[in-house]
Amino acid sequence: MKLNFLNLGFSKQHKMLLNITLFLFLISTLIINAQKPQRIAYIDMEYILENVPEYMEAQNTLDSKVAKWRGKLDKLSRYIEKIKNDLANERAILTNDLILDKEDEITLKQEELRRLESLYFGPNGDMFLLRKQLVKPIQDQVFNSIEGIVKKKKYDFVFDKSSDLVMLYSNKKYDISDFVLNEIVRERKIKINEEKRQKKSVLSKEKTEKQKKLLRDREALRKKKDEERKARQKKSEEIRKKRIADIAEKKRILKEKKEAIKKKNNLEQGNN
């Protein structure tokens, strides 16, 4: 089975070369395998991407960055034009040293402008890297969905109607764009459900940990209260024993006093 996809990341020249090669290959294949029916379908990549929310969000983010970069370049460009005009208007009254200073400033600003243009919009510039970071994963998702449908339906060729490939006529029944969108939605739902399941698992784990912690805290509190209760009981017992000992000591002292008084009285009576 032969699968052919036109990548949106190709340049216009690459697309045209690919499309010519693809067209010639298709014709040769159809001639060679005339006896074998070829299953062909097409998609409208622009239509698909316009209906993928993640792609539109990524594109809006990219557009916002590009607008910011272009604004910075435009501001620098206007500044260069201003100092060039100022130099042209004031050249007659400026000294040679001041003229050279102005010209050096213009040269430096022009070099800075070229450097920023390359940094932002060069072959490996910020725009290319940001597009790759934001858009490519979504394009890969789209191509994976297309590939899944192609394998399931056993298509031999899939063309992109929105590319540079000239399609003089296309029968709507061969358009699988909505199938691709449905596949993307299905995969998105699976991903969302998986994320929910993982989140639920994490929450359940956190809940279990919280329950375990609550049980540990309760056990620690119970032990603390039990120790405090035992400490109170021990203290109460010590107080009780001390009170009994104090009472016994008082009784002993009182008894000794009574015996001493009695003995004294007996002695006095004996003397009399």
mmCIF file of C-alpha atoms in Angstrom:
data_model
loop_
_atom_site.group_PDB
_atom_site.id
_atom_site.type_symbol
_atom_site.label_atom_id
_atom_site.label_comp_id
_atom_site.label_asym_id
_atom_site.label_seq_id
_atom_site.Cartn_x
_atom_site.Cartn_y
_atom_site.Cartn_z
ATOM 1 C CA MET A 1 0.000 0.000 0.000
ATOM 2 C CA LYS A 2 1.411 3.399 -0.989
ATOM 3 C CA LEU A 3 0.630 6.418 1.221
ATOM 4 C CA ASN A 4 1.305 9.939 0.027
ATOM 5 C CA PHE A 5 0.753 13.012 2.203
ATOM 6 C CA LEU A 6 1.547 16.609 1.309
ATOM 7 C CA ASN A 7 3.207 18.201 4.329
ATOM 8 C CA LEU A 8 2.155 21.783 5.117
ATOM 9 C CA GLY A 9 5.669 22.496 6.293
ATOM 10 C CA PHE A 10 7.136 22.190 2.767
ATOM 11 C CA SER A 11 8.118 25.243 0.788
ATOM 12 C CA LYS A 12 6.146 26.112 -2.349
ATOM 13 C CA GLN A 13 8.940 24.840 -4.613
ATOM 14 C CA HIS A 14 9.188 21.589 -2.686
ATOM 15 C CA LYS A 15 5.428 21.156 -2.846
ATOM 16 C CA MET A 16 5.349 21.694 -6.602
ATOM 17 C CA LEU A 17 8.221 19.257 -7.161
ATOM 18 C CA LEU A 18 6.564 16.717 -4.897
ATOM 19 C CA ASN A 19 3.217 17.122 -6.611
ATOM 20 C CA ILE A 20 4.730 16.687 -10.101
ATOM 21 C CA THR A 21 6.608 13.584 -8.950
ATOM 22 C CA LEU A 22 3.507 12.300 -7.215
ATOM 23 C CA PHE A 23 1.348 12.915 -10.283
ATOM 24 C CA LEU A 24 3.800 11.134 -12.613
ATOM 25 C CA PHE A 25 4.113 8.279 -10.162
ATOM 26 C CA LEU A 26 0.339 7.994 -9.927
ATOM 27 C CA ILE A 27 -0.048 7.910 -13.712
ATOM 28 C CA SER A 28 2.686 5.293 -14.117
ATOM 29 C CA THR A 29 1.205 3.188 -11.330
ATOM 30 C CA LEU A 30 -2.267 3.362 -12.822
ATOM 31 C CA ILE A 31 -0.925 2.323 -16.240
ATOM 32 C CA ILE A 32 1.127 -0.555 -14.849
ATOM 33 C CA ASN A 33 -1.651 -1.761 -12.584
ATOM 34 C CA ALA A 34 -4.583 -0.952 -14.845
ATOM 35 C CA GLN A 35 -6.133 -4.281 -14.048
ATOM 36 C CA LYS A 36 -6.065 -3.545 -10.296
ATOM 37 C CA PRO A 37 -8.589 -0.977 -8.955
ATOM 38 C CA GLN A 38 -6.853 1.883 -7.140
ATOM 39 C CA ARG A 39 -8.497 3.268 -4.007
ATOM 40 C CA ILE A 40 -8.001 7.020 -3.994
ATOM 41 C CA ALA A 41 -9.213 9.703 -1.555
ATOM 42 C CA TYR A 42 -8.479 13.317 -0.824
ATOM 43 C CA ILE A 43 -8.593 15.674 2.137
ATOM 44 C CA ASP A 44 -8.866 19.420 2.599
ATOM 45 C CA MET A 45 -6.095 20.140 5.092
ATOM 46 C CA GLU A 46 -7.120 23.784 5.546
ATOM 47 C CA TYR A 47 -10.689 22.713 6.389
ATOM 48 C CA ILE A 48 -9.412 20.093 8.844
ATOM 49 C CA LEU A 49 -6.989 22.408 10.649
ATOM 50 C CA GLU A 50 -9.572 25.202 10.845
ATOM 51 C CA ASN A 51 -11.799 22.794 12.764
ATOM 52 C CA VAL A 52 -9.101 21.643 15.180
ATOM 53 C CA PRO A 53 -9.259 24.044 18.185
ATOM 54 C CA GLU A 54 -5.691 23.259 19.281
ATOM 55 C CA TYR A 55 -4.365 24.252 15.860
ATOM 56 C CA MET A 56 -6.243 27.559 15.857
ATOM 57 C CA GLU A 57 -4.970 28.343 19.365
ATOM 58 C CA ALA A 58 -1.411 27.523 18.302
ATOM 59 C CA GLN A 59 -1.796 29.614 15.157
ATOM 60 C CA ASN A 60 -3.146 32.570 17.165
ATOM 61 C CA THR A 61 -0.180 32.305 19.544
ATOM 62 C CA LEU A 62 2.204 32.196 16.601
ATOM 63 C CA ASP A 63 0.474 35.148 14.884
ATOM 64 C CA SER A 64 0.695 37.172 18.095
ATOM 65 C CA LYS A 65 4.433 36.521 18.379
ATOM 66 C CA VAL A 66 5.016 37.325 14.709
ATOM 67 C CA ALA A 67 3.097 40.600 15.059
ATOM 68 C CA LYS A 68 5.240 41.512 18.084
ATOM 69 C CA TRP A 69 8.470 40.720 16.208
ATOM 70 C CA ARG A 70 7.370 42.637 13.107
ATOM 71 C CA GLY A 71 6.408 45.583 15.286
ATOM 72 C CA LYS A 72 9.897 45.623 16.794
ATOM 73 C CA LEU A 73 11.495 45.462 13.345
ATOM 74 C CA ASP A 74 9.210 48.197 11.995
ATOM 75 C CA LYS A 75 10.069 50.436 14.940
ATOM 76 C CA LEU A 76 13.798 49.940 14.350
ATOM 77 C CA SER A 77 13.364 50.481 10.617
ATOM 78 C CA ARG A 78 11.504 53.760 11.209
ATOM 79 C CA TYR A 79 14.233 54.884 13.585
ATOM 80 C CA ILE A 80 16.887 54.182 10.930
ATOM 81 C CA GLU A 81 14.919 56.194 8.371
ATOM 82 C CA LYS A 82 14.592 59.042 10.847
ATOM 83 C CA ILE A 83 18.313 59.312 11.594
ATOM 84 C CA LYS A 84 19.081 59.019 7.867
ATOM 85 C CA ASN A 85 16.676 61.889 7.126
ATOM 86 C CA ASP A 86 18.092 63.919 10.023
ATOM 87 C CA LEU A 87 21.605 63.404 8.674
ATOM 88 C CA ALA A 88 20.535 64.435 5.161
ATOM 89 C CA ASN A 89 18.872 67.609 6.492
ATOM 90 C CA GLU A 90 21.669 68.552 8.899
ATOM 91 C CA ARG A 91 24.729 67.424 6.908
ATOM 92 C CA ALA A 92 25.516 70.976 5.815
ATOM 93 C CA ILE A 93 25.856 72.255 9.397
ATOM 94 C CA LEU A 94 27.556 69.203 10.934
ATOM 95 C CA THR A 95 31.268 68.669 11.347
ATOM 96 C CA ASN A 96 32.957 65.708 9.661
ATOM 97 C CA ASP A 97 33.291 63.931 13.007
ATOM 98 C CA LEU A 98 29.551 64.275 13.720
ATOM 99 C CA ILE A 99 28.711 63.081 10.212
ATOM 100 C CA LEU A 100 30.914 60.011 10.701
ATOM 101 C CA ASP A 101 29.260 59.358 14.084
ATOM 102 C CA LYS A 102 25.795 59.518 12.466
ATOM 103 C CA GLU A 103 26.853 57.254 9.600
ATOM 104 C CA ASP A 104 28.360 54.737 12.052
ATOM 105 C CA GLU A 105 25.133 54.748 14.042
ATOM 106 C CA ILE A 106 23.113 54.121 10.871
ATOM 107 C CA THR A 107 25.419 51.244 9.887
ATOM 108 C CA LEU A 108 25.169 49.668 13.341
ATOM 109 C CA LYS A 109 21.376 49.960 13.396
ATOM 110 C CA GLN A 110 21.093 48.458 9.904
ATOM 111 C CA GLU A 111 23.266 45.525 10.988
ATOM 112 C CA GLU A 112 21.090 45.118 14.080
ATOM 113 C CA LEU A 113 17.973 45.139 11.865
ATOM 114 C CA ARG A 114 19.400 42.417 9.611
ATOM 115 C CA ARG A 115 20.455 40.391 12.657
ATOM 116 C CA LEU A 116 16.977 40.599 14.184
ATOM 117 C CA GLU A 117 15.304 39.724 10.872
ATOM 118 C CA SER A 118 17.479 36.596 10.687
ATOM 119 C CA LEU A 119 16.879 35.827 14.359
ATOM 120 C CA TYR A 120 13.107 36.078 14.032
ATOM 121 C CA PHE A 121 12.395 34.921 10.481
ATOM 122 C CA GLY A 122 15.563 33.116 9.330
ATOM 123 C CA PRO A 123 15.626 29.427 8.253
ATOM 124 C CA ASN A 124 16.201 28.360 11.867
ATOM 125 C CA GLY A 125 14.814 31.491 13.460
ATOM 126 C CA ASP A 126 12.373 31.951 16.312
ATOM 127 C CA MET A 127 9.315 31.736 14.052
ATOM 128 C CA PHE A 128 10.459 28.415 12.588
ATOM 129 C CA LEU A 129 11.227 26.996 16.042
ATOM 130 C CA LEU A 130 7.972 28.278 17.561
ATOM 131 C CA ARG A 131 5.923 26.916 14.637
ATOM 132 C CA LYS A 132 7.682 23.580 15.064
ATOM 133 C CA GLN A 133 6.953 23.633 18.782
ATOM 134 C CA LEU A 134 3.301 24.705 18.520
ATOM 135 C CA VAL A 135 2.011 23.515 15.168
ATOM 136 C CA LYS A 136 3.991 20.405 14.271
ATOM 137 C CA PRO A 137 2.570 18.218 17.087
ATOM 138 C CA ILE A 138 -0.940 19.061 15.891
ATOM 139 C CA GLN A 139 -0.026 18.378 12.251
ATOM 140 C CA ASP A 140 1.461 15.068 13.367
ATOM 141 C CA GLN A 141 -1.807 14.297 15.130
ATOM 142 C CA VAL A 142 -3.719 15.035 11.918
ATOM 143 C CA PHE A 143 -1.376 12.894 9.808
ATOM 144 C CA ASN A 144 -1.602 10.037 12.315
ATOM 145 C CA SER A 145 -5.402 10.181 12.079
ATOM 146 C CA ILE A 146 -5.193 10.177 8.270
ATOM 147 C CA GLU A 147 -2.802 7.249 8.343
ATOM 148 C CA GLY A 148 -5.162 5.315 10.630
ATOM 149 C CA ILE A 149 -8.078 5.855 8.255
ATOM 150 C CA VAL A 150 -5.965 4.983 5.217
ATOM 151 C CA LYS A 151 -4.844 1.717 6.758
ATOM 152 C CA LYS A 152 -8.376 0.873 7.836
ATOM 153 C CA LYS A 153 -9.969 1.757 4.476
ATOM 154 C CA LYS A 154 -6.961 0.468 2.479
ATOM 155 C CA TYR A 155 -6.515 3.577 0.344
ATOM 156 C CA ASP A 156 -3.636 3.591 -2.138
ATOM 157 C CA PHE A 157 -3.377 7.398 -2.472
ATOM 158 C CA VAL A 158 -4.543 10.384 -0.431
ATOM 159 C CA PHE A 159 -4.184 13.904 -1.860
ATOM 160 C CA ASP A 160 -4.492 17.274 -0.187
ATOM 161 C CA LYS A 161 -7.045 19.439 -1.995
ATOM 162 C CA SER A 162 -5.751 22.619 -0.337
ATOM 163 C CA SER A 163 -2.173 22.066 -1.570
ATOM 164 C CA ASP A 164 -0.611 23.218 -4.844
ATOM 165 C CA LEU A 165 -1.707 20.012 -6.540
ATOM 166 C CA VAL A 166 -4.126 20.987 -9.327
ATOM 167 C CA MET A 167 -7.410 19.108 -8.952
ATOM 168 C CA LEU A 168 -9.643 20.014 -11.874
ATOM 169 C CA TYR A 169 -12.515 18.008 -10.430
ATOM 170 C CA SER A 170 -13.094 16.245 -7.110
ATOM 171 C CA ASN A 171 -16.057 14.081 -6.216
ATOM 172 C CA LYS A 172 -17.252 14.802 -2.689
ATOM 173 C CA LYS A 173 -17.684 11.103 -1.968
ATOM 174 C CA TYR A 174 -13.887 10.711 -2.043
ATOM 175 C CA ASP A 175 -13.400 13.490 0.507
ATOM 176 C CA ILE A 176 -12.403 11.927 3.848
ATOM 177 C CA SER A 177 -11.804 15.231 5.661
ATOM 178 C CA ASP A 178 -14.766 14.716 8.016
ATOM 179 C CA PHE A 179 -13.610 11.192 8.764
ATOM 180 C CA VAL A 180 -10.252 12.641 9.761
ATOM 181 C CA LEU A 181 -11.920 15.229 12.013
ATOM 182 C CA ASN A 182 -14.051 12.518 13.628
ATOM 183 C CA GLU A 183 -10.924 10.468 14.234
ATOM 184 C CA ILE A 184 -9.203 13.481 15.816
ATOM 185 C CA VAL A 185 -12.245 14.107 18.039
ATOM 186 C CA ARG A 186 -12.302 10.432 19.022
ATOM 187 C CA GLU A 187 -8.604 10.479 19.889
ATOM 188 C CA ARG A 188 -9.084 13.726 21.798
ATOM 189 C CA LYS A 189 -11.891 12.142 23.857
ATOM 190 C CA ILE A 190 -9.702 9.114 24.554
ATOM 191 C CA LYS A 191 -6.894 11.425 25.656
ATOM 192 C CA ILE A 192 -9.246 13.494 27.839
ATOM 193 C CA ASN A 193 -10.703 10.351 29.433
ATOM 194 C CA GLU A 194 -7.193 9.032 30.049
ATOM 195 C CA GLU A 195 -6.180 12.342 31.626
ATOM 196 C CA LYS A 196 -9.339 12.240 33.769
ATOM 197 C CA ARG A 197 -8.555 8.654 34.771
ATOM 198 C CA GLN A 198 -4.993 9.581 35.695
ATOM 199 C CA LYS A 199 -6.208 12.657 37.565
ATOM 200 C CA LYS A 200 -8.800 10.534 39.365
ATOM 201 C CA SER A 201 -6.092 7.992 40.194
ATOM 202 C CA VAL A 202 -3.867 10.755 41.554
ATOM 203 C CA LEU A 203 -6.769 12.224 43.551
ATOM 204 C CA SER A 204 -7.649 8.758 44.829
ATOM 205 C CA LYS A 205 -4.032 8.218 45.815
ATOM 206 C CA GLU A 206 -3.942 11.633 47.486
ATOM 207 C CA LYS A 207 -7.220 10.797 49.208
ATOM 208 C CA THR A 208 -5.794 7.482 50.397
ATOM 209 C CA GLU A 209 -2.688 9.263 51.652
ATOM 210 C CA LYS A 210 -4.876 11.839 53.408
ATOM 211 C CA GLN A 211 -6.936 9.050 54.965
ATOM 212 C CA LYS A 212 -3.757 7.288 56.080
ATOM 213 C CA LYS A 213 -2.436 10.545 57.510
ATOM 214 C CA LEU A 214 -5.772 11.147 59.250
ATOM 215 C CA LEU A 215 -5.633 7.660 60.760
ATOM 216 C CA ARG A 216 -2.021 8.234 61.840
ATOM 217 C CA ASP A 217 -2.982 11.597 63.363
ATOM 218 C CA ARG A 218 -5.939 10.013 65.150
ATOM 219 C CA GLU A 219 -3.758 7.188 66.473
ATOM 220 C CA ALA A 220 -1.122 9.683 67.598
ATOM 221 C CA LEU A 221 -3.840 11.766 69.310
ATOM 222 C CA ARG A 222 -5.273 8.653 70.960
ATOM 223 C CA LYS A 223 -1.843 7.651 72.240
ATOM 224 C CA LYS A 224 -1.215 11.185 73.472
ATOM 225 C CA LYS A 225 -4.537 11.253 75.319
ATOM 226 C CA ASP A 226 -3.875 7.779 76.728
ATOM 227 C CA GLU A 227 -0.445 8.878 77.953
ATOM 228 C CA GLU A 228 -1.949 12.044 79.437
ATOM 229 C CA ARG A 229 -4.648 9.951 81.134
ATOM 230 C CA LYS A 230 -2.065 7.572 82.552
ATOM 231 C CA ALA A 231 0.022 10.532 83.697
ATOM 232 C CA ARG A 232 -3.034 12.009 85.456
ATOM 233 C CA GLN A 233 -3.825 8.651 87.058
ATOM 234 C CA LYS A 234 -0.223 8.285 88.218
ATOM 235 C CA LYS A 235 -0.231 11.786 89.633
ATOM 236 C CA SER A 236 -3.593 11.195 91.342
ATOM 237 C CA GLU A 237 -2.256 7.948 92.829
ATOM 238 C CA GLU A 238 0.861 9.724 94.078
ATOM 239 C CA ILE A 239 -1.292 12.462 95.631
ATOM 240 C CA ARG A 240 -3.550 9.830 97.231
ATOM 241 C CA LYS A 241 -0.591 7.908 98.658
ATOM 242 C CA LYS A 242 0.964 11.128 99.940
ATOM 243 C CA ARG A 243 -2.327 12.089 101.602
ATOM 244 C CA ILE A 244 -2.586 8.664 103.229
ATOM 245 C CA ALA A 245 1.021 8.926 104.367
ATOM 246 C CA ASP A 246 0.386 12.431 105.752
ATOM 247 C CA ILE A 247 -2.675 11.204 107.661
ATOM 248 C CA ALA A 248 -0.741 8.233 109.027
ATOM 249 C CA GLU A 249 2.103 10.532 110.102
ATOM 250 C CA LYS A 250 -0.336 12.900 111.820
ATOM 251 C CA LYS A 251 -1.962 9.958 113.624
ATOM 252 C CA ARG A 252 1.454 8.718 114.724
ATOM 253 C CA ILE A 253 2.460 12.140 116.023
ATOM 254 C CA LEU A 254 -0.902 12.547 117.777
ATOM 255 C CA LYS A 255 -0.588 9.113 119.352
ATOM 256 C CA GLU A 256 2.909 9.887 120.560
ATOM 257 C CA LYS A 257 1.696 13.169 122.068
ATOM 258 C CA LYS A 258 -1.169 11.389 123.841
ATOM 259 C CA GLU A 259 1.169 8.739 125.185
ATOM 260 C CA ALA A 260 3.624 11.400 126.323
ATOM 261 C CA ILE A 261 0.852 13.298 128.118
ATOM 262 C CA LYS A 262 -0.464 10.105 129.684
ATOM 263 C CA LYS A 263 3.006 9.140 130.838
ATOM 264 C CA LYS A 264 3.567 12.596 132.270
ATOM 265 C CA ASN A 265 0.244 12.440 134.142
ATOM 266 C CA ASN A 266 1.106 9.006 135.557
ATOM 267 C CA LEU A 267 4.452 10.324 136.768
ATOM 268 C CA GLU A 268 2.835 13.325 138.448
ATOM 269 C CA GLN A 269 0.243 11.090 140.154
ATOM 270 C CA GLY A 270 3.048 8.775 141.360
ATOM 271 C CA ASN A 271 4.935 11.626 142.906
ATOM 272 C CA ASN A 272 1.884 12.800 144.751
#
